[in-house]
Short mmCIF file of C-alpha atoms and ligand atoms in Angstrom, two decimals:
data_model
loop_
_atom_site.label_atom_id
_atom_site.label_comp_id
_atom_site.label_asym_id
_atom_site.label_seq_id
_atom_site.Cartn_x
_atom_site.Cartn_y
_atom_site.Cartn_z
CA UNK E 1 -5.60 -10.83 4.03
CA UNK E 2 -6.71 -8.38 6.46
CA UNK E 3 -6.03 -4.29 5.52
CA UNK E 4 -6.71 -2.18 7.94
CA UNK E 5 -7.17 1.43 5.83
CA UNK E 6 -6.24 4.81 8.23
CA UNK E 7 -6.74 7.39 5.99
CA UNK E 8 -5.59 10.09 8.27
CA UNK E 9 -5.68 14.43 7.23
CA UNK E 10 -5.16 16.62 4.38
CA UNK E 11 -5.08 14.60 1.39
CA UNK E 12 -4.87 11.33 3.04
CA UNK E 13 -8.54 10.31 2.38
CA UNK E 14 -8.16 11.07 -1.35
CA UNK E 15 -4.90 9.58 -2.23
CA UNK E 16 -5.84 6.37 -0.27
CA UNK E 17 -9.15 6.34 -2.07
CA UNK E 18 -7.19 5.77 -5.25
CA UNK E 19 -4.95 3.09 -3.66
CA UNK E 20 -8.26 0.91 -2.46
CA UNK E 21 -9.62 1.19 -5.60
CA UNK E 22 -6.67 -0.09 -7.48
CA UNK E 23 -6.49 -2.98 -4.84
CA UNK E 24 -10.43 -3.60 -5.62
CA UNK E 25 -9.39 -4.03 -9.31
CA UNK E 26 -7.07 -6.72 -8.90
CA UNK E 27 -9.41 -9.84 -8.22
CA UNK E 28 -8.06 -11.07 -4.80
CA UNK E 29 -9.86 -10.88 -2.05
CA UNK E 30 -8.85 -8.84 1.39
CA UNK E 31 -10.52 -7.61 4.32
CA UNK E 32 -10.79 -3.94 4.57
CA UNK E 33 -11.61 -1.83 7.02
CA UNK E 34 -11.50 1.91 7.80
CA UNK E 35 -10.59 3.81 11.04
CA UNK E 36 -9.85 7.30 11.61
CA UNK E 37 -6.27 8.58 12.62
CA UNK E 38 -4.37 11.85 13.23
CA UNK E 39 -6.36 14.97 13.29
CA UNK E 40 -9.13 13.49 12.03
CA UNK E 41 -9.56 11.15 14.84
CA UNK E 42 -8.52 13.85 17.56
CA UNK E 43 -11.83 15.88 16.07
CA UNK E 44 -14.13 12.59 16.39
CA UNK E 45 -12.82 11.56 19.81
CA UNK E 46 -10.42 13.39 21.44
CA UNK E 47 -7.38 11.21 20.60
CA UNK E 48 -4.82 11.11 17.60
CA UNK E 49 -4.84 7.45 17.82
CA UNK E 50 -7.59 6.44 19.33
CA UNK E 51 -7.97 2.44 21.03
CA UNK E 52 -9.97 1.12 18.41
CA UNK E 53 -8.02 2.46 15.60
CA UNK E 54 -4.76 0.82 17.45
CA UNK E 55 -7.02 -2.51 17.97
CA UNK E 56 -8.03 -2.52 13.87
CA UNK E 57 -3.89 -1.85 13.29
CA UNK E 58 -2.76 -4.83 15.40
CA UNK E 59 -5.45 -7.18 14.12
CA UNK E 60 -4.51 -6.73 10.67
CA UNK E 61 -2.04 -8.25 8.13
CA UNK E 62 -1.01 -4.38 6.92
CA UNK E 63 -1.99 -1.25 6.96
CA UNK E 64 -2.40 1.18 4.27
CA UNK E 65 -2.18 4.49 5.82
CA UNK E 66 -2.37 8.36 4.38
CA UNK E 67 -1.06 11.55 6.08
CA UNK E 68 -1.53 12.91 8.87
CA UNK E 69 -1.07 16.28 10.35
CA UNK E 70 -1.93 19.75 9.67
CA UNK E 71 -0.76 23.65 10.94
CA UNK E 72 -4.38 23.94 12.64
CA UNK E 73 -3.09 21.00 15.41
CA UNK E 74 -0.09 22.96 15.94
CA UNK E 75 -0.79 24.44 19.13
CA UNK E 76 -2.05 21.01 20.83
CA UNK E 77 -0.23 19.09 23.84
CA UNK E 78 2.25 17.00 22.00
CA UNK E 79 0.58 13.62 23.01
CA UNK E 80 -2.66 15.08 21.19
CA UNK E 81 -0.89 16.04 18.00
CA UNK E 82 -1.82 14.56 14.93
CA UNK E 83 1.95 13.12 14.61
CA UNK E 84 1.66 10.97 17.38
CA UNK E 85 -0.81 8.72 16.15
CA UNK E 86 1.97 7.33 13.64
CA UNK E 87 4.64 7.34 16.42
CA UNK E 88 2.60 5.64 18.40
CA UNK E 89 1.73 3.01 15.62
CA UNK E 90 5.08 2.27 14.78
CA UNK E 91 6.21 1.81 18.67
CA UNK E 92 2.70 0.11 19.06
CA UNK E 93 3.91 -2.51 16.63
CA UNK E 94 7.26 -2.57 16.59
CA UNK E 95 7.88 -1.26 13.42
CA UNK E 96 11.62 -0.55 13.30
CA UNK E 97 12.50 -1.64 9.76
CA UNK E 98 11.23 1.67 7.54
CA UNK E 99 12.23 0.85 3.45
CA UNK E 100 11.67 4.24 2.02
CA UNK E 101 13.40 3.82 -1.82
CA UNK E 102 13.80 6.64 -3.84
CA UNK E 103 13.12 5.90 -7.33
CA UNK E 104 13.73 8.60 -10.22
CA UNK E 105 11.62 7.47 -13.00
CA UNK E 106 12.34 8.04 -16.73
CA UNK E 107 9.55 10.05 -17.61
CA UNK E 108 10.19 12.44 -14.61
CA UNK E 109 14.24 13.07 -15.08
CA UNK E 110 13.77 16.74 -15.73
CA UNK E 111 11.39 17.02 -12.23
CA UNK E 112 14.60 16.99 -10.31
CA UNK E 113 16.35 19.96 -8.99
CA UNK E 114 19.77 18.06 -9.69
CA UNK E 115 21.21 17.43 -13.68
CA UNK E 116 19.19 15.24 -15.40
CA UNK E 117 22.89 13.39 -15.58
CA UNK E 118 23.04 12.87 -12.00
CA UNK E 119 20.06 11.20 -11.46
CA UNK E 120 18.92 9.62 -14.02
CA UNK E 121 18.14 5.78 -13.10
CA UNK E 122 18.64 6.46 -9.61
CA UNK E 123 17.56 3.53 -7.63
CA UNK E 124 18.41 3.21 -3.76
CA UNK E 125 17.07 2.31 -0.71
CA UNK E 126 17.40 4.02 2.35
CA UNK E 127 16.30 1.42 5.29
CA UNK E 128 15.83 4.06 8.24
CA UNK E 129 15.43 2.44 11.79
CA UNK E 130 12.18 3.67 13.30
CA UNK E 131 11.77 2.92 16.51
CA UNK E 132 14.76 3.94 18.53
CA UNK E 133 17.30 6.90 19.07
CA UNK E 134 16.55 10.11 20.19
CA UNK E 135 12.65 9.84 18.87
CA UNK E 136 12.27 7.25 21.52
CA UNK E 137 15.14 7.59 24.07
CA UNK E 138 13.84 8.07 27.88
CA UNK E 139 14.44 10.59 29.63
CA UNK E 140 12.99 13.54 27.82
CA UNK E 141 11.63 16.75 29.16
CA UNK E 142 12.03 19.79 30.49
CA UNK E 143 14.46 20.88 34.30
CA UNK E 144 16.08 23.40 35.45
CA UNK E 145 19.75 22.96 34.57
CA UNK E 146 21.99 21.82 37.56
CA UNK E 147 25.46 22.00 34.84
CA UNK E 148 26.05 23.34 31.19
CA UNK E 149 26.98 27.06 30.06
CA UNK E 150 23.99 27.71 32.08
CA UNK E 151 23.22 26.41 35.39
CA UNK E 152 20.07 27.26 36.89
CA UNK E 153 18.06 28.36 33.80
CA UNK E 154 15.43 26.29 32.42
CA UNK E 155 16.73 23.57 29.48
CA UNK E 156 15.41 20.77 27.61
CA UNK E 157 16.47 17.31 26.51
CA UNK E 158 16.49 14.01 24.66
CA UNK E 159 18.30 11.10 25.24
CA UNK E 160 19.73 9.53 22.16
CA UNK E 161 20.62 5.47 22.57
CA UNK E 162 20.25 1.93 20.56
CA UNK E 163 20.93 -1.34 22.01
CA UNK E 164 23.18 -3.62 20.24
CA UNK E 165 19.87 -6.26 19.19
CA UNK E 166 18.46 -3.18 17.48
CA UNK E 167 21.44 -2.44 15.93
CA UNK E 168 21.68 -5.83 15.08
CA UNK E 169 18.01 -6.07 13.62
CA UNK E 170 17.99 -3.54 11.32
CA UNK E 171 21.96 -3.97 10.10
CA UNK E 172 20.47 -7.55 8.85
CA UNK E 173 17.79 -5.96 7.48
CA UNK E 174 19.85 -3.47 5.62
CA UNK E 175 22.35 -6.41 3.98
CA UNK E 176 19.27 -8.58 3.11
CA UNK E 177 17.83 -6.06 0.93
CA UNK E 178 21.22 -5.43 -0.13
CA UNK E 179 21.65 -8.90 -1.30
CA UNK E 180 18.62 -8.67 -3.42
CA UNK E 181 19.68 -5.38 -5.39
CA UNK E 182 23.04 -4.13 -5.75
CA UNK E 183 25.10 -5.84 -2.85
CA UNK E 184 26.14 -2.59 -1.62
CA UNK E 185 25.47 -1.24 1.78
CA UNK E 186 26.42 2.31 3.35
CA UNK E 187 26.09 2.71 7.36
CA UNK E 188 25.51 6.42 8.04
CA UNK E 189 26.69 7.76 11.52
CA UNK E 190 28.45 10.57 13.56
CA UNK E 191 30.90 8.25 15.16
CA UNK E 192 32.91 10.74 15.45
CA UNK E 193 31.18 12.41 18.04
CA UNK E 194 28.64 10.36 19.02
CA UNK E 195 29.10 7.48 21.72
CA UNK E 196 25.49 6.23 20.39
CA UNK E 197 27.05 5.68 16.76
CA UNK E 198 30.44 4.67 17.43
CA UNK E 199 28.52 1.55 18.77
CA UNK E 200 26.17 1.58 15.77
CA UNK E 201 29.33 1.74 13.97
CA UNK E 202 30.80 -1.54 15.73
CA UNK E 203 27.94 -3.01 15.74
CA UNK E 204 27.27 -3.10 11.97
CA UNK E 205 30.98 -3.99 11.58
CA UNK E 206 30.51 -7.24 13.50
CA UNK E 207 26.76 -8.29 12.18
CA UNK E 208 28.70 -7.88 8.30
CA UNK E 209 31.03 -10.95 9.20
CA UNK E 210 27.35 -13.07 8.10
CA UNK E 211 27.41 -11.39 5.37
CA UNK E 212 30.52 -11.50 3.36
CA UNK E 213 28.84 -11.27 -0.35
CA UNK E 214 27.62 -7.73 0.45
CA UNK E 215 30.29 -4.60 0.45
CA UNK E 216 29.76 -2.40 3.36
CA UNK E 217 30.80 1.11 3.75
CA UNK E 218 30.39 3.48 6.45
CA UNK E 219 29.92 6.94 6.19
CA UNK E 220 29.55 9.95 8.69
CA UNK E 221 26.49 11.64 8.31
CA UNK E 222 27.15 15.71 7.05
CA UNK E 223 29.02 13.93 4.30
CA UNK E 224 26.14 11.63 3.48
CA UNK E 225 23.79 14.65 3.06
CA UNK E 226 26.37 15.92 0.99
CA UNK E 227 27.63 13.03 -1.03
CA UNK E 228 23.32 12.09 -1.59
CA UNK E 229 23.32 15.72 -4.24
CA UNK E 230 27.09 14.91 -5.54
CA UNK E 231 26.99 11.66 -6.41
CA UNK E 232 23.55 9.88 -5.50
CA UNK E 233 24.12 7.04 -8.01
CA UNK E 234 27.51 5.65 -5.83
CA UNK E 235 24.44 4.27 -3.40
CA UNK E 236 22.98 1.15 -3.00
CA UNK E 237 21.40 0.68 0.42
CA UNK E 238 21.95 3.29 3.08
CA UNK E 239 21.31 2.10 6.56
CA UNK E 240 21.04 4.62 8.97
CA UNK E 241 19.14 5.53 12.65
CA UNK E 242 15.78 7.14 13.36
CA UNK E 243 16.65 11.06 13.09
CA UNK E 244 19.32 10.66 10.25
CA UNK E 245 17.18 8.41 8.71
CA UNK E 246 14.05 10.90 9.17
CA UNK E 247 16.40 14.07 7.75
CA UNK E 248 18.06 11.70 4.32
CA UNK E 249 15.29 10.21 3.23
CA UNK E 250 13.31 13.82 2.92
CA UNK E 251 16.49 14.95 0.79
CA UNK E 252 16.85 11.65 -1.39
CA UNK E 253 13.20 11.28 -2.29
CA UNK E 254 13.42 15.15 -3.61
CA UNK E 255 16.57 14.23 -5.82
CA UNK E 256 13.89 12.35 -7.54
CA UNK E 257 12.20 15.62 -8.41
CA UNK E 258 8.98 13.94 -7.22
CA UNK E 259 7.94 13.53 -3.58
CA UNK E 260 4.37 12.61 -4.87
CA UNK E 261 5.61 9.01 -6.59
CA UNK E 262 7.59 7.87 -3.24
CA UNK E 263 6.12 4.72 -1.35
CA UNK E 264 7.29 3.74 1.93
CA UNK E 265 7.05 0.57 4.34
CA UNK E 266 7.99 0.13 7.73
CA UNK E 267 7.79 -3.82 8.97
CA UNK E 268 8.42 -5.06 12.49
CA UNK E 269 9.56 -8.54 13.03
CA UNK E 270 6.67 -10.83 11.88
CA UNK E 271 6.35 -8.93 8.38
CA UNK E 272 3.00 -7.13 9.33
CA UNK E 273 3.55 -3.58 7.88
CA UNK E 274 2.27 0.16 7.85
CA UNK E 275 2.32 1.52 4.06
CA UNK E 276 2.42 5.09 3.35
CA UNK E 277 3.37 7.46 1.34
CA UNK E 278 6.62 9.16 1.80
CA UNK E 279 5.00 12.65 1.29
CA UNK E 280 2.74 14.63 4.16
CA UNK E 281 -0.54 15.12 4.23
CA UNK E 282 -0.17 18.75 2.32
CA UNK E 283 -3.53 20.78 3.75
CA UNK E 284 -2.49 22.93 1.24
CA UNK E 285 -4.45 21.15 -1.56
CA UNK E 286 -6.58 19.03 0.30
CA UNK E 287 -10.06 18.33 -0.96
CA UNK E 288 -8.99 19.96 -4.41
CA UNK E 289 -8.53 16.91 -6.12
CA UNK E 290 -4.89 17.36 -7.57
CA UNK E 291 -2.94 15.41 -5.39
CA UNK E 292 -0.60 12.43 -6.93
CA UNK E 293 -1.98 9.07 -5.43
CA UNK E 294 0.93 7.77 -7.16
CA UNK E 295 2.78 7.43 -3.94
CA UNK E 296 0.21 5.70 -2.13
CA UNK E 297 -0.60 2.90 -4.95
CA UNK E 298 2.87 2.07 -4.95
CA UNK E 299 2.88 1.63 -1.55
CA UNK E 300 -0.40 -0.54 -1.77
CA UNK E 301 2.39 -2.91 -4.10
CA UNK E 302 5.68 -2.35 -1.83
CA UNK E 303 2.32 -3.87 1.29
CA UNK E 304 1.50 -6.92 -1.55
CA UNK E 305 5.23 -7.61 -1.80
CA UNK E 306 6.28 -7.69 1.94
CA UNK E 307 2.94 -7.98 4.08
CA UNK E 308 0.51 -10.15 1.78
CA UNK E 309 2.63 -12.45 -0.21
CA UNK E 310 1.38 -11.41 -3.34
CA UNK E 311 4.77 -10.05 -5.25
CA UNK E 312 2.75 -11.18 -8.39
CA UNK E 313 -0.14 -8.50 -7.71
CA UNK E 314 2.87 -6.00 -6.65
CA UNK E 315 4.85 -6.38 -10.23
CA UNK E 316 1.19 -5.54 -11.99
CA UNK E 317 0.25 -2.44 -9.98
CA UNK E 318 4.30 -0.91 -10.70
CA UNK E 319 4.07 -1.42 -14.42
CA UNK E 320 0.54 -0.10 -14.40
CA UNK E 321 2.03 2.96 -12.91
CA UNK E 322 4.71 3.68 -15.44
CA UNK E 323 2.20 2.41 -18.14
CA UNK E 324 0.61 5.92 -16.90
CA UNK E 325 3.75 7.65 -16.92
CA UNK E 326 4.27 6.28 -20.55
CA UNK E 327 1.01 7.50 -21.65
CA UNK E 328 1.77 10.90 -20.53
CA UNK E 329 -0.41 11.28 -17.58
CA UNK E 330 0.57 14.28 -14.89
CA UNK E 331 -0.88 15.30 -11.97
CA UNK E 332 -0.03 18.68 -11.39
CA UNK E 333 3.10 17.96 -9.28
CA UNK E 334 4.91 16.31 -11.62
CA UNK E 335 3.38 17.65 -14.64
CA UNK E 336 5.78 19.36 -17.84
CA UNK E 337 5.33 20.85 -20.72
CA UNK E 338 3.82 18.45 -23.72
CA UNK E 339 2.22 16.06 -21.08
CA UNK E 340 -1.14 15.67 -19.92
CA UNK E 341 -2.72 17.02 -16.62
CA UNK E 342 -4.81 14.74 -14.57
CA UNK E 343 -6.11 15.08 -11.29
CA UNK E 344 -5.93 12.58 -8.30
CA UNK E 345 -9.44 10.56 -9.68
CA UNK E 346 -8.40 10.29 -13.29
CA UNK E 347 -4.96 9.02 -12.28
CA UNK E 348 -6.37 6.14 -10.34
CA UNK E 349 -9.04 5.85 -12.54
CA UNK E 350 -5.93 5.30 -15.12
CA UNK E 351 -4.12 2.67 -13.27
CA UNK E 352 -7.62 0.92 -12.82
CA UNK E 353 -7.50 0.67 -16.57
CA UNK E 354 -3.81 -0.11 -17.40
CA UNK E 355 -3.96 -3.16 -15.11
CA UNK E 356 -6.03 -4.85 -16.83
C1 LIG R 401 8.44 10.88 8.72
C2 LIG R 401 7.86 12.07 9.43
C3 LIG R 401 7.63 11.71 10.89
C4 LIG R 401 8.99 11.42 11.50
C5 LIG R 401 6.87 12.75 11.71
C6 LIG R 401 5.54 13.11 11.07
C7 LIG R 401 6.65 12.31 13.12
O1 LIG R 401 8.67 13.18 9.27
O2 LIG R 401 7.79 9.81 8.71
O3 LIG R 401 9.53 11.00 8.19
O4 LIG R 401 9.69 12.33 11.95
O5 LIG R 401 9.35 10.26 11.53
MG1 LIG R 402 10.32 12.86 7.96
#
């Protein structure tokens, strides 16, 4: 089992610190091995994503990966931004199946922004397709425009576009997963506007004749975002493209009330995996020692579960993690009156002990 560990900016190196150490306490036996990535990597060699960083990646069973990012880069060429090292991962790889579930736990009801009522037991999974659309879509760039409101001024544009096998991919992923939990799956789009999802549309239609034991809704996308703080509970599975995916899955995980606890996963075909946290890489309160590594442990199990085989090893490190909660343990993100503030060491230091 072969981990390659890209610890990335900010508060990557802490948080993913934690998550090695909590893999070093569970008696298997993996092949680590560091490299950096993001702005780190730009300020050792001149690249975001640097060849033998890549190399380590694709040689490796999974990768456990930070944050990258921070304002400082802002004013880089875009292939030289931080950011593009994980684009360029997840197209490197073929990563189109992202899992990022959002979880609200017990202990952290009152975190959220929404009634304790509304989200309390809150379990779904939004499967976000990460390697198409308009992230990816050729041609991009800047012209002079030859039609529009405006001929003859300067304009810029994307292309957005999905073929039908990547449609089909990542609508089988969706009802899969959908199978295992609550047999429910929602297909977000604008098909009523966009050519792109009308096909997206048809195209999960058709791949749901295999799967007649899940229900499958579709829903347009402004009513998604809206129906996600109504009534986030009606979910199950949402399956949805790259930028609605990208835009949803920031609002669910904060119905949770706690961005810091959120794992993510995104797998390409032969189950080899990037596992991050769903959270940035928050410069803010880097090096400080009070960032949640919560995030990134869990997503050391979700990498156990789907990359490694070991589901076993995955089940101990989640109910280490609400042992924690249980026990009252905060770091300051998710910390409330009558609980106990920890910073990122202790927590991990915590789970270290709770596993065993
Ligand atoms: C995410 C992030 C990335 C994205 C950025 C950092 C490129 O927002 O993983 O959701 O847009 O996909
Ligand atoms: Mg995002």
């Amino acid at each position: 089992m072969k981990i390659a560990i890209l610890p990335g900016d900010g508060i990557g190196p802490e948080i993913t610190a934690e998550a090695v150490k909590v893999l070093n306490a569970l008696g298997l036996k993996f092949e680590m091995e560091t490299a950096p990535v993001g702005g780190a990597a730009y300020e050792a060699s001149g690249h975001p994503l640097p060849e033998a960083t890549l190399n380590l990646a694709k040689s490796a069973d999974a990768i456990l990966f930070g944050a990258v990012g921070d304002w400082k880069y802002d004013t880089l060429d875009r292939p030289l931004r931080p950011e593009q090292a994980i684009l360029g991962l997840r197209k490197a790889l073929g990563l189109f199946a992202n899992f990022r579930p959002a979880i609200c736990y017990e202990q952290l009801v009152s975190a959220s922004s929404l009634k304790p009522e509304l989200v309390a037991g809150l379990d779904i999974l939004i499967i976000r397709e990460l390697t198409g659309d308009i992230y990816f879509g050729q041609p991009r760039g800047k012209r002079t425009a030859t039609d529009g409101h405006f001929p003859g001024t300067e304009e810029a544009f994307d292309t957005m576009r999905y073929s039908k096998p990547e449609i089909e991919r990542i609508a089988r992923v969706a009802f899969e997963a959908a199978r295992k939990r609550n047999k429910k799956v929602t297909s977000v789009d604008k098909a009523n506007v966009l050519e792109t999802f009308q096909f997206w549309k048809d195209v999960v239609t058709e791949v749901h004749k295999d799967y007649p034991d899940v229900a499958l809704d579709h829903m347009y996308v402004d009513n998604a975002a809206m129906q996600l703080v109504k009534a986030p509970k009606a979910f199950d599975v949402i399956v949805t493209g790259n930028m609605f995916g990208d835009i949803l899955s920031d609002e669910a995980s904060m119905l949770t009330g706690s961005i810091g606890m959120l794992p993510s996963a995104s797998l390409n075909d032969k189950k080899q995996g990037l596992y991050e946290p769903s959270h940035g890489s928050a410069p803010d309160i880097a090096g400080k020692g009070v960032a949640n590594p919560l995030a990134t442990i869990l997503s050391a199990a979700m990498m156990l579960r789907f990359s490694l085989g070991q589901p076993e090893a995955a089940d101990r490190i989640e109910t280490a993690v609400k042992a924690v909660l249980a026990q009252g343990l905060r770091t300051p993100d998710i910390y409330s009156e009558g609980t106990t503030k920890v910073g990122t060491r202790e927590m991990g230091d915590a789970v270290v002990k709770a596993l065993k």
